């Protein structure tokens, strides 16, 4: 009989992160379906993305502190169950903007748990005494890759089912519910990494994250963080809008393709970040921001020529920027954090990354006063300024190699 110990502990916890990420992103490629079949306005469809962030931020900031007090496993179980509730609301609420908004809010809360608690948990399970053979960057690479695969496959499967499968407004969410139920037994077997003790101070004091004032956090991590999911938001929420008039009946399939290509590229690049860090002399974040600037430049050109082929190429570049930046940022977070505030600081970091995911909403609002070419050009200038800040701070101290 095979021993349960043959499964590395981090692989018992990783499926929970995967399904929570799946549930966070399977809605994104369906935006065109809600606009065309549900008759929601473009602004309302983008607001559904905004409600996701509304749920995500408290999930990131509160769940980490709760897990430091009560453990990683209980919070992860709660995150999976919240994700199931979100999919139930989304599956049944096609004609109700209120149900869709609440479903997206809960989906964001679930992903917030995955990103703060799950990332910290996998990092802890990727080192002694749980894993003595993991590389130095495994604690950043494993959760980032798990989340990226969940985001990408969730969007790919949901988009494919909505384009060609039965019951397009329901089936994508049923798949997520089934997968979430299947991972719970694995989650139950995963070891807890937080020592069992009764906290003696008020919970609100646990929310304080003093290291968020660390010089390297403020001057290196913070300016680069919003571009992580800013890259994703541009690639698979804005690019499809720019070329939708050229796609005929395949808008949904094309949006799905861009989502999968963006996150797939990110997944392929992430295992190479340690090598990129060595080659660049410990400046992987600078490399990620440089690729991001190139991606925004391609976005400006796409806004001018409205080419689906160029939009696809732009998604590849932005996916690479996402993949490099998310792992490099986590490596920096884990470098400056302590075990007591790892989850909290990770939550603050991911909160900043998701500011970028609001770009499609902001652009939809501003489109009445400026076209996408102008908005993208302004964004490129902002990206250049952030790259200058990150480069200056990165050269002051070498990152871990």
mmCIF file of C-alpha atoms in Angstrom:
data_model
loop_
_atom_site.group_PDB
_atom_site.id
_atom_site.type_symbol
_atom_site.label_atom_id
_atom_site.label_comp_id
_atom_site.label_asym_id
_atom_site.label_seq_id
_atom_site.Cartn_x
_atom_site.Cartn_y
_atom_site.Cartn_z
ATOM 1 C CA UNK A 1 0.000 0.000 0.000
ATOM 2 C CA UNK A 2 1.398 3.415 -0.984
ATOM 3 C CA UNK A 3 2.156 5.727 1.916
ATOM 4 C CA UNK A 4 0.507 9.086 1.993
ATOM 5 C CA UNK A 5 3.944 10.549 2.604
ATOM 6 C CA UNK A 6 4.811 9.915 -1.040
ATOM 7 C CA UNK A 7 2.828 13.064 -1.873
ATOM 8 C CA UNK A 8 4.885 16.165 -1.009
ATOM 9 C CA UNK A 9 2.985 18.298 1.517
ATOM 10 C CA UNK A 10 2.919 21.349 -0.755
ATOM 11 C CA UNK A 11 1.124 19.306 -3.418
ATOM 12 C CA UNK A 12 -1.675 18.567 -0.941
ATOM 13 C CA UNK A 13 -2.309 22.280 -0.415
ATOM 14 C CA UNK A 14 -1.696 23.461 -3.985
ATOM 15 C CA UNK A 15 -4.987 22.121 -5.479
ATOM 16 C CA UNK A 16 -6.928 24.446 -3.169
ATOM 17 C CA UNK A 17 -5.033 27.459 -4.532
ATOM 18 C CA UNK A 18 -5.629 26.161 -8.043
ATOM 19 C CA UNK A 19 -9.428 25.934 -7.735
ATOM 20 C CA UNK A 20 -9.723 29.260 -5.924
ATOM 21 C CA UNK A 21 -7.782 30.916 -8.748
ATOM 22 C CA UNK A 22 -9.943 29.037 -11.287
ATOM 23 C CA UNK A 23 -13.055 30.482 -9.659
ATOM 24 C CA UNK A 24 -11.603 33.965 -9.727
ATOM 25 C CA UNK A 25 -10.924 34.112 -13.456
ATOM 26 C CA UNK A 26 -13.450 31.858 -15.194
ATOM 27 C CA UNK A 27 -15.806 34.840 -15.434
ATOM 28 C CA UNK A 28 -13.398 37.124 -17.320
ATOM 29 C CA UNK A 29 -13.634 35.695 -20.873
ATOM 30 C CA UNK A 30 -17.436 35.570 -20.529
ATOM 31 C CA UNK A 31 -17.804 39.361 -20.375
ATOM 32 C CA UNK A 32 -18.834 39.545 -24.046
ATOM 33 C CA UNK A 33 -21.502 36.899 -23.408
ATOM 34 C CA UNK A 34 -23.011 39.002 -20.636
ATOM 35 C CA UNK A 35 -22.998 42.054 -22.908
ATOM 36 C CA UNK A 36 -24.502 40.294 -25.952
ATOM 37 C CA UNK A 37 -26.896 37.772 -24.373
ATOM 38 C CA UNK A 38 -27.543 39.434 -21.025
ATOM 39 C CA UNK A 39 -27.724 42.940 -22.492
ATOM 40 C CA UNK A 40 -25.495 44.407 -19.807
ATOM 41 C CA UNK A 41 -23.698 47.613 -20.805
ATOM 42 C CA UNK A 42 -19.932 47.600 -21.324
ATOM 43 C CA UNK A 43 -19.497 49.719 -18.197
ATOM 44 C CA UNK A 44 -21.663 47.323 -16.147
ATOM 45 C CA UNK A 45 -19.709 44.324 -17.444
ATOM 46 C CA UNK A 46 -16.470 46.002 -16.422
ATOM 47 C CA UNK A 47 -18.014 46.824 -13.038
ATOM 48 C CA UNK A 48 -18.365 43.082 -12.444
ATOM 49 C CA UNK A 49 -14.552 43.038 -12.600
ATOM 50 C CA UNK A 50 -14.566 45.907 -10.115
ATOM 51 C CA UNK A 51 -16.778 44.027 -7.639
ATOM 52 C CA UNK A 52 -14.235 41.203 -7.808
ATOM 53 C CA UNK A 53 -11.547 43.609 -6.597
ATOM 54 C CA UNK A 54 -13.910 44.929 -3.890
ATOM 55 C CA UNK A 55 -14.046 41.400 -2.469
ATOM 56 C CA UNK A 56 -10.405 40.675 -3.148
ATOM 57 C CA UNK A 57 -8.819 43.495 -1.131
ATOM 58 C CA UNK A 58 -10.398 42.629 2.267
ATOM 59 C CA UNK A 59 -9.721 38.969 1.529
ATOM 60 C CA UNK A 60 -6.058 39.762 1.031
ATOM 61 C CA UNK A 61 -5.732 42.032 4.055
ATOM 62 C CA UNK A 62 -7.916 40.184 6.585
ATOM 63 C CA UNK A 63 -7.343 36.528 5.697
ATOM 64 C CA UNK A 64 -3.585 36.711 6.207
ATOM 65 C CA UNK A 65 -3.952 38.069 9.739
ATOM 66 C CA UNK A 66 -6.651 35.505 10.538
ATOM 67 C CA UNK A 67 -4.444 32.668 9.295
ATOM 68 C CA UNK A 68 -1.538 33.884 11.436
ATOM 69 C CA UNK A 69 -3.875 33.475 14.410
ATOM 70 C CA UNK A 70 -5.981 30.416 13.517
ATOM 71 C CA UNK A 71 -3.878 28.568 10.947
ATOM 72 C CA UNK A 72 -3.502 28.308 7.173
ATOM 73 C CA UNK A 73 -5.709 25.244 6.692
ATOM 74 C CA UNK A 74 -8.989 26.545 8.226
ATOM 75 C CA UNK A 75 -8.779 29.746 6.191
ATOM 76 C CA UNK A 76 -8.014 27.796 3.013
ATOM 77 C CA UNK A 77 -11.032 25.539 3.558
ATOM 78 C CA UNK A 78 -13.162 28.650 4.048
ATOM 79 C CA UNK A 79 -11.741 30.125 0.839
ATOM 80 C CA UNK A 80 -12.708 27.052 -1.198
ATOM 81 C CA UNK A 81 -16.241 27.061 0.258
ATOM 82 C CA UNK A 82 -16.636 30.781 -0.454
ATOM 83 C CA UNK A 83 -15.560 30.106 -4.038
ATOM 84 C CA UNK A 84 -18.275 27.449 -4.343
ATOM 85 C CA UNK A 85 -20.874 29.926 -3.067
ATOM 86 C CA UNK A 86 -19.650 32.465 -5.627
ATOM 87 C CA UNK A 87 -20.075 30.022 -8.505
ATOM 88 C CA UNK A 88 -23.591 29.124 -7.343
ATOM 89 C CA UNK A 89 -24.575 32.800 -7.446
ATOM 90 C CA UNK A 90 -22.926 33.360 -10.822
ATOM 91 C CA UNK A 91 -24.494 30.267 -12.333
ATOM 92 C CA UNK A 92 -28.003 31.137 -11.175
ATOM 93 C CA UNK A 93 -27.783 34.912 -11.553
ATOM 94 C CA UNK A 94 -27.412 35.482 -15.291
ATOM 95 C CA UNK A 95 -30.381 37.866 -15.404
ATOM 96 C CA UNK A 96 -29.659 39.531 -12.056
ATOM 97 C CA UNK A 97 -26.973 42.188 -11.837
ATOM 98 C CA UNK A 98 -27.178 42.035 -8.044
ATOM 99 C CA UNK A 99 -26.499 38.279 -7.920
ATOM 100 C CA UNK A 100 -23.660 38.597 -10.419
ATOM 101 C CA UNK A 101 -22.120 41.448 -8.439
ATOM 102 C CA UNK A 102 -22.372 39.504 -5.170
ATOM 103 C CA UNK A 103 -20.983 36.397 -6.859
ATOM 104 C CA UNK A 104 -18.016 38.327 -8.177
ATOM 105 C CA UNK A 105 -17.435 39.890 -4.759
ATOM 106 C CA UNK A 106 -17.339 36.439 -3.141
ATOM 107 C CA UNK A 107 -15.064 35.163 -5.913
ATOM 108 C CA UNK A 108 -12.677 38.001 -5.112
ATOM 109 C CA UNK A 109 -12.798 37.154 -1.419
ATOM 110 C CA UNK A 110 -11.933 33.528 -2.227
ATOM 111 C CA UNK A 111 -8.988 34.531 -4.405
ATOM 112 C CA UNK A 112 -7.833 36.905 -1.670
ATOM 113 C CA UNK A 113 -7.570 33.902 0.650
ATOM 114 C CA UNK A 114 -5.662 31.942 -1.992
ATOM 115 C CA UNK A 115 -3.184 34.718 -2.646
ATOM 116 C CA UNK A 116 -2.416 35.734 0.934
ATOM 117 C CA UNK A 117 -2.953 32.575 2.975
ATOM 118 C CA UNK A 118 -2.274 30.052 0.209
ATOM 119 C CA UNK A 119 0.908 31.738 -0.981
ATOM 120 C CA UNK A 120 2.274 31.892 2.571
ATOM 121 C CA UNK A 121 1.262 28.257 3.184
ATOM 122 C CA UNK A 122 2.954 26.942 0.045
ATOM 123 C CA UNK A 123 6.049 28.964 0.850
ATOM 124 C CA UNK A 124 6.197 27.380 4.317
ATOM 125 C CA UNK A 125 5.583 23.907 2.876
ATOM 126 C CA UNK A 126 8.429 24.479 0.396
ATOM 127 C CA UNK A 127 11.112 24.527 3.073
ATOM 128 C CA UNK A 128 12.275 22.558 6.132
ATOM 129 C CA UNK A 129 10.931 20.493 7.763
ATOM 130 C CA UNK A 130 8.324 19.818 5.055
ATOM 131 C CA UNK A 131 10.582 19.952 1.987
ATOM 132 C CA UNK A 132 14.358 19.886 2.378
ATOM 133 C CA UNK A 133 15.097 19.629 -1.340
ATOM 134 C CA UNK A 134 13.258 22.684 -2.644
ATOM 135 C CA UNK A 135 15.294 25.411 -4.339
ATOM 136 C CA UNK A 136 15.682 28.882 -2.845
ATOM 137 C CA UNK A 137 12.980 30.420 -5.034
ATOM 138 C CA UNK A 138 10.534 27.496 -4.776
ATOM 139 C CA UNK A 139 8.551 29.295 -2.083
ATOM 140 C CA UNK A 140 7.774 32.098 -4.536
ATOM 141 C CA UNK A 141 7.649 30.061 -7.758
ATOM 142 C CA UNK A 142 5.270 27.292 -6.649
ATOM 143 C CA UNK A 143 2.347 29.443 -5.455
ATOM 144 C CA UNK A 144 2.747 31.890 -8.348
ATOM 145 C CA UNK A 145 2.690 29.064 -10.893
ATOM 146 C CA UNK A 146 -0.245 27.326 -9.184
ATOM 147 C CA UNK A 147 -2.290 30.523 -9.194
ATOM 148 C CA UNK A 148 -1.374 31.284 -12.799
ATOM 149 C CA UNK A 149 -2.406 27.811 -13.969
ATOM 150 C CA UNK A 150 -5.698 28.156 -12.111
ATOM 151 C CA UNK A 151 -6.368 31.569 -13.620
ATOM 152 C CA UNK A 152 -5.459 30.371 -17.116
ATOM 153 C CA UNK A 153 -7.190 26.993 -17.199
ATOM 154 C CA UNK A 154 -10.280 28.378 -15.489
ATOM 155 C CA UNK A 155 -10.636 31.030 -18.158
ATOM 156 C CA UNK A 156 -9.822 28.607 -20.983
ATOM 157 C CA UNK A 157 -12.313 25.938 -19.961
ATOM 158 C CA UNK A 158 -15.057 28.456 -19.141
ATOM 159 C CA UNK A 159 -14.611 30.294 -22.418
ATOM 160 C CA UNK A 160 -14.627 27.073 -24.426
ATOM 161 C CA UNK A 161 -17.774 25.815 -22.712
ATOM 162 C CA UNK A 162 -19.524 29.157 -23.171
ATOM 163 C CA UNK A 163 -18.639 29.302 -26.877
ATOM 164 C CA UNK A 164 -19.342 25.700 -27.855
ATOM 165 C CA UNK A 165 -20.834 23.828 -24.872
ATOM 166 C CA UNK A 166 -24.372 23.362 -23.554
ATOM 167 C CA UNK A 167 -25.978 25.828 -21.123
ATOM 168 C CA UNK A 168 -23.226 28.440 -21.553
ATOM 169 C CA UNK A 169 -24.418 30.573 -18.635
ATOM 170 C CA UNK A 170 -24.359 27.651 -16.203
ATOM 171 C CA UNK A 171 -21.907 24.909 -17.242
ATOM 172 C CA UNK A 172 -18.661 26.867 -16.590
ATOM 173 C CA UNK A 173 -19.675 27.380 -12.971
ATOM 174 C CA UNK A 174 -20.754 23.760 -12.455
ATOM 175 C CA UNK A 175 -17.273 22.627 -13.498
ATOM 176 C CA UNK A 176 -15.695 24.858 -10.866
ATOM 177 C CA UNK A 177 -18.059 23.638 -8.148
ATOM 178 C CA UNK A 178 -17.230 19.994 -8.910
ATOM 179 C CA UNK A 179 -13.471 20.642 -8.935
ATOM 180 C CA UNK A 180 -13.693 22.528 -5.644
ATOM 181 C CA UNK A 181 -15.495 19.650 -3.953
ATOM 182 C CA UNK A 182 -12.871 17.216 -5.254
ATOM 183 C CA UNK A 183 -9.931 19.100 -3.709
ATOM 184 C CA UNK A 184 -11.351 19.217 -0.184
ATOM 185 C CA UNK A 185 -10.103 15.689 0.749
ATOM 186 C CA UNK A 186 -6.589 16.666 -0.396
ATOM 187 C CA UNK A 187 -6.799 19.860 1.622
ATOM 188 C CA UNK A 188 -7.806 17.923 4.729
ATOM 189 C CA UNK A 189 -4.539 15.915 4.515
ATOM 190 C CA UNK A 190 -2.244 18.926 4.150
ATOM 191 C CA UNK A 191 -0.162 19.723 7.260
ATOM 192 C CA UNK A 192 -0.699 22.930 9.205
ATOM 193 C CA UNK A 193 2.355 25.187 9.386
ATOM 194 C CA UNK A 194 1.225 27.737 11.991
ATOM 195 C CA UNK A 195 1.942 26.697 15.611
ATOM 196 C CA UNK A 196 -1.196 26.199 17.665
ATOM 197 C CA UNK A 197 -1.410 28.936 20.264
ATOM 198 C CA UNK A 198 -4.042 31.234 21.674
ATOM 199 C CA UNK A 199 -3.523 34.864 20.716
ATOM 200 C CA UNK A 200 -3.549 37.288 23.648
ATOM 201 C CA UNK A 201 -3.803 40.591 21.801
ATOM 202 C CA UNK A 202 -6.766 42.139 19.974
ATOM 203 C CA UNK A 203 -7.278 40.984 16.404
ATOM 204 C CA UNK A 204 -7.019 44.503 14.981
ATOM 205 C CA UNK A 205 -3.393 44.641 16.112
ATOM 206 C CA UNK A 206 -2.671 41.653 13.864
ATOM 207 C CA UNK A 207 -3.721 43.736 10.859
ATOM 208 C CA UNK A 208 -0.740 46.049 11.264
ATOM 209 C CA UNK A 209 2.069 45.191 8.828
ATOM 210 C CA UNK A 210 5.050 47.359 9.852
ATOM 211 C CA UNK A 211 7.232 45.977 7.067
ATOM 212 C CA UNK A 212 4.941 47.657 4.535
ATOM 213 C CA UNK A 213 6.941 50.764 5.461
ATOM 214 C CA UNK A 214 10.256 49.083 4.597
ATOM 215 C CA UNK A 215 12.267 51.207 2.156
ATOM 216 C CA UNK A 216 12.580 48.372 -0.363
ATOM 217 C CA UNK A 217 8.838 47.719 -0.214
ATOM 218 C CA UNK A 218 7.935 51.365 -0.785
ATOM 219 C CA UNK A 219 10.488 52.172 -3.472
ATOM 220 C CA UNK A 220 10.909 48.891 -5.334
ATOM 221 C CA UNK A 221 7.938 46.606 -4.762
ATOM 222 C CA UNK A 222 5.112 49.161 -4.580
ATOM 223 C CA UNK A 223 5.853 50.952 -7.901
ATOM 224 C CA UNK A 224 6.055 47.639 -9.766
ATOM 225 C CA UNK A 225 3.184 45.760 -8.100
ATOM 226 C CA UNK A 226 0.157 47.294 -9.911
ATOM 227 C CA UNK A 227 1.668 46.373 -13.268
ATOM 228 C CA UNK A 228 1.461 42.649 -12.460
ATOM 229 C CA UNK A 229 -2.290 42.435 -12.982
ATOM 230 C CA UNK A 230 -2.287 45.641 -14.977
ATOM 231 C CA UNK A 231 -0.577 43.525 -17.642
ATOM 232 C CA UNK A 232 -3.293 40.885 -17.376
ATOM 233 C CA UNK A 233 -6.116 43.434 -17.413
ATOM 234 C CA UNK A 234 -4.778 45.102 -20.549
ATOM 235 C CA UNK A 235 -4.181 41.801 -22.324
ATOM 236 C CA UNK A 236 -7.480 40.025 -21.825
ATOM 237 C CA UNK A 237 -9.959 42.759 -20.902
ATOM 238 C CA UNK A 238 -8.893 45.753 -23.020
ATOM 239 C CA UNK A 239 -7.312 44.104 -26.093
ATOM 240 C CA UNK A 240 -10.509 42.183 -27.025
ATOM 241 C CA UNK A 241 -12.492 45.444 -26.944
ATOM 242 C CA UNK A 242 -10.054 47.107 -29.334
ATOM 243 C CA UNK A 243 -10.508 44.454 -32.031
ATOM 244 C CA UNK A 244 -14.065 43.207 -31.427
ATOM 245 C CA UNK A 245 -15.332 44.742 -34.688
ATOM 246 C CA UNK A 246 -12.921 42.484 -36.617
ATOM 247 C CA UNK A 247 -13.976 39.193 -34.988
ATOM 248 C CA UNK A 248 -17.571 38.562 -36.055
ATOM 249 C CA UNK A 249 -19.141 35.789 -33.971
ATOM 250 C CA UNK A 250 -15.863 34.772 -32.328
ATOM 251 C CA UNK A 251 -15.478 37.540 -29.762
ATOM 252 C CA UNK A 252 -15.877 35.153 -26.836
ATOM 253 C CA UNK A 253 -13.478 32.580 -28.291
ATOM 254 C CA UNK A 254 -10.916 35.294 -29.025
ATOM 255 C CA UNK A 255 -11.183 36.766 -25.519
ATOM 256 C CA UNK A 256 -10.639 33.262 -24.150
ATOM 257 C CA UNK A 257 -7.619 32.801 -26.414
ATOM 258 C CA UNK A 258 -6.031 36.031 -25.189
ATOM 259 C CA UNK A 259 -6.611 35.040 -21.561
ATOM 260 C CA UNK A 260 -5.044 31.612 -22.039
ATOM 261 C CA UNK A 261 -2.122 32.996 -24.065
ATOM 262 C CA UNK A 262 -1.406 35.713 -21.490
ATOM 263 C CA UNK A 263 -1.456 33.408 -18.488
ATOM 264 C CA UNK A 264 0.118 30.520 -20.399
ATOM 265 C CA UNK A 265 3.065 32.725 -21.314
ATOM 266 C CA UNK A 266 3.281 33.818 -17.694
ATOM 267 C CA UNK A 267 3.330 30.189 -16.545
ATOM 268 C CA UNK A 268 6.123 29.331 -18.995
ATOM 269 C CA UNK A 269 8.228 32.306 -17.929
ATOM 270 C CA UNK A 270 7.875 31.931 -14.154
ATOM 271 C CA UNK A 271 10.257 28.947 -13.764
ATOM 272 C CA UNK A 272 12.923 31.038 -15.534
ATOM 273 C CA UNK A 273 12.800 33.998 -13.148
ATOM 274 C CA UNK A 274 15.676 32.710 -11.002
ATOM 275 C CA UNK A 275 17.829 32.515 -14.134
ATOM 276 C CA UNK A 276 16.697 35.985 -15.227
ATOM 277 C CA UNK A 277 17.674 37.273 -11.792
ATOM 278 C CA UNK A 278 21.165 35.803 -12.155
ATOM 279 C CA UNK A 279 21.663 37.100 -15.690
ATOM 280 C CA UNK A 280 20.515 40.621 -14.767
ATOM 281 C CA UNK A 281 22.575 40.780 -11.594
ATOM 282 C CA UNK A 282 19.580 40.499 -9.273
ATOM 283 C CA UNK A 283 17.297 42.871 -11.164
ATOM 284 C CA UNK A 284 14.453 40.621 -12.275
ATOM 285 C CA UNK A 285 11.869 43.252 -11.311
ATOM 286 C CA UNK A 286 13.578 45.735 -13.625
ATOM 287 C CA UNK A 287 13.463 43.129 -16.385
ATOM 288 C CA UNK A 288 9.757 42.556 -15.752
ATOM 289 C CA UNK A 289 9.000 46.284 -15.851
ATOM 290 C CA UNK A 290 11.026 46.669 -19.054
ATOM 291 C CA UNK A 291 8.991 43.952 -20.745
ATOM 292 C CA UNK A 292 5.857 45.618 -19.378
ATOM 293 C CA UNK A 293 6.820 48.906 -21.035
ATOM 294 C CA UNK A 294 7.262 47.061 -24.330
ATOM 295 C CA UNK A 295 3.831 45.478 -23.882
ATOM 296 C CA UNK A 296 2.181 48.854 -23.277
ATOM 297 C CA UNK A 297 3.902 50.202 -26.402
ATOM 298 C CA UNK A 298 2.420 47.305 -28.382
ATOM 299 C CA UNK A 299 -0.949 48.136 -26.809
ATOM 300 C CA UNK A 300 -0.725 51.703 -28.117
ATOM 301 C CA UNK A 301 0.000 50.421 -31.619
ATOM 302 C CA UNK A 302 -2.879 47.932 -31.353
ATOM 303 C CA UNK A 303 -5.220 50.751 -30.350
ATOM 304 C CA UNK A 304 -4.225 52.534 -33.569
ATOM 305 C CA UNK A 305 -4.331 49.665 -36.101
ATOM 306 C CA UNK A 306 -6.965 47.421 -34.400
ATOM 307 C CA UNK A 307 -5.268 44.197 -35.513
ATOM 308 C CA UNK A 308 -6.290 40.894 -33.824
ATOM 309 C CA UNK A 309 -2.876 39.431 -34.714
ATOM 310 C CA UNK A 310 -1.027 42.312 -33.069
ATOM 311 C CA UNK A 311 -3.333 42.097 -30.047
ATOM 312 C CA UNK A 312 -2.352 38.424 -29.712
ATOM 313 C CA UNK A 313 1.344 39.317 -29.876
ATOM 314 C CA UNK A 314 0.720 42.018 -27.271
ATOM 315 C CA UNK A 315 -0.844 39.397 -24.989
ATOM 316 C CA UNK A 316 2.327 37.293 -25.270
ATOM 317 C CA UNK A 317 4.544 40.229 -24.263
ATOM 318 C CA UNK A 318 2.249 41.270 -21.412
ATOM 319 C CA UNK A 319 2.047 37.650 -20.249
ATOM 320 C CA UNK A 320 5.838 37.523 -20.031
ATOM 321 C CA UNK A 321 5.842 40.780 -18.048
ATOM 322 C CA UNK A 322 3.217 39.349 -15.690
ATOM 323 C CA UNK A 323 5.140 36.098 -15.189
ATOM 324 C CA UNK A 324 8.465 37.766 -14.423
ATOM 325 C CA UNK A 325 7.039 40.482 -12.205
ATOM 326 C CA UNK A 326 4.807 38.334 -10.004
ATOM 327 C CA UNK A 327 7.584 35.895 -9.052
ATOM 328 C CA UNK A 328 10.248 38.594 -8.697
ATOM 329 C CA UNK A 329 7.903 40.575 -6.453
ATOM 330 C CA UNK A 330 7.179 37.558 -4.254
ATOM 331 C CA UNK A 331 10.894 36.807 -3.936
ATOM 332 C CA UNK A 332 11.413 40.352 -2.666
ATOM 333 C CA UNK A 333 8.465 40.027 -0.260
ATOM 334 C CA UNK A 334 9.818 36.776 1.162
ATOM 335 C CA UNK A 335 13.254 38.324 1.431
ATOM 336 C CA UNK A 336 12.184 41.192 3.715
ATOM 337 C CA UNK A 337 9.399 39.428 5.661
ATOM 338 C CA UNK A 338 9.528 37.363 8.857
ATOM 339 C CA UNK A 339 7.508 34.181 9.543
ATOM 340 C CA UNK A 340 5.168 36.165 11.795
ATOM 341 C CA UNK A 341 4.110 38.611 9.085
ATOM 342 C CA UNK A 342 4.675 36.678 5.858
ATOM 343 C CA UNK A 343 0.958 36.224 5.129
ATOM 344 C CA UNK A 344 0.134 39.821 6.042
ATOM 345 C CA UNK A 345 2.871 41.342 3.885
ATOM 346 C CA UNK A 346 1.974 38.994 1.024
ATOM 347 C CA UNK A 347 -1.613 40.216 1.309
ATOM 348 C CA UNK A 348 -0.517 43.852 1.130
ATOM 349 C CA UNK A 349 1.625 43.051 -1.912
ATOM 350 C CA UNK A 350 -1.191 41.314 -3.768
ATOM 351 C CA UNK A 351 -3.564 44.153 -2.854
ATOM 352 C CA UNK A 352 -1.242 46.501 -4.703
ATOM 353 C CA UNK A 353 -0.941 44.147 -7.674
ATOM 354 C CA UNK A 354 -4.695 44.069 -8.123
ATOM 355 C CA UNK A 355 -4.950 47.836 -8.404
ATOM 356 C CA UNK A 356 -3.836 47.241 -11.977
ATOM 357 C CA UNK A 357 -6.821 44.992 -12.636
ATOM 358 C CA UNK A 358 -9.043 48.062 -12.305
ATOM 359 C CA UNK A 359 -7.531 49.512 -15.489
ATOM 360 C CA UNK A 360 -10.329 48.156 -17.750
ATOM 361 C CA UNK A 361 -12.960 49.792 -15.520
ATOM 362 C CA UNK A 362 -11.099 53.109 -15.428
ATOM 363 C CA UNK A 363 -10.549 53.060 -19.195
ATOM 364 C CA UNK A 364 -14.227 52.261 -19.826
ATOM 365 C CA UNK A 365 -15.223 55.311 -17.766
ATOM 366 C CA UNK A 366 -12.638 57.593 -19.392
ATOM 367 C CA UNK A 367 -13.410 56.429 -22.928
ATOM 368 C CA UNK A 368 -16.164 59.048 -23.148
ATOM 369 C CA UNK A 369 -13.567 61.837 -22.923
ATOM 370 C CA UNK A 370 -10.514 60.195 -24.531
ATOM 371 C CA UNK A 371 -9.976 57.362 -27.005
ATOM 372 C CA UNK A 372 -8.004 54.229 -26.166
ATOM 373 C CA UNK A 373 -4.964 55.395 -28.128
ATOM 374 C CA UNK A 374 -4.669 58.476 -25.921
ATOM 375 C CA UNK A 375 -5.323 56.533 -22.720
ATOM 376 C CA UNK A 376 -2.737 53.895 -23.622
ATOM 377 C CA UNK A 377 -0.184 56.577 -24.484
ATOM 378 C CA UNK A 378 -0.646 58.197 -21.070
ATOM 379 C CA UNK A 379 -0.332 54.776 -19.448
ATOM 380 C CA UNK A 380 2.948 54.202 -21.284
ATOM 381 C CA UNK A 381 4.391 57.401 -19.778
ATOM 382 C CA UNK A 382 3.315 56.281 -16.286
ATOM 383 C CA UNK A 383 4.898 52.864 -16.891
ATOM 384 C CA UNK A 384 8.159 54.519 -17.943
ATOM 385 C CA UNK A 385 8.227 56.604 -14.753
ATOM 386 C CA UNK A 386 7.659 53.492 -12.620
ATOM 387 C CA UNK A 387 10.446 51.688 -14.477
ATOM 388 C CA UNK A 388 12.829 54.557 -13.685
ATOM 389 C CA UNK A 389 11.904 54.404 -9.975
ATOM 390 C CA UNK A 390 12.292 50.620 -9.814
ATOM 391 C CA UNK A 391 15.624 50.697 -11.659
ATOM 392 C CA UNK A 392 17.026 53.360 -9.322
ATOM 393 C CA UNK A 393 16.067 51.470 -6.159
ATOM 394 C CA UNK A 394 17.103 48.071 -7.527
ATOM 395 C CA UNK A 395 20.634 49.309 -8.131
ATOM 396 C CA UNK A 396 20.947 50.426 -4.494
ATOM 397 C CA UNK A 397 20.930 46.835 -3.280
ATOM 398 C CA UNK A 398 21.209 43.500 -5.030
ATOM 399 C CA UNK A 399 18.185 41.192 -4.960
ATOM 400 C CA UNK A 400 18.514 37.546 -3.906
ATOM 401 C CA UNK A 401 20.013 35.306 -6.509
#
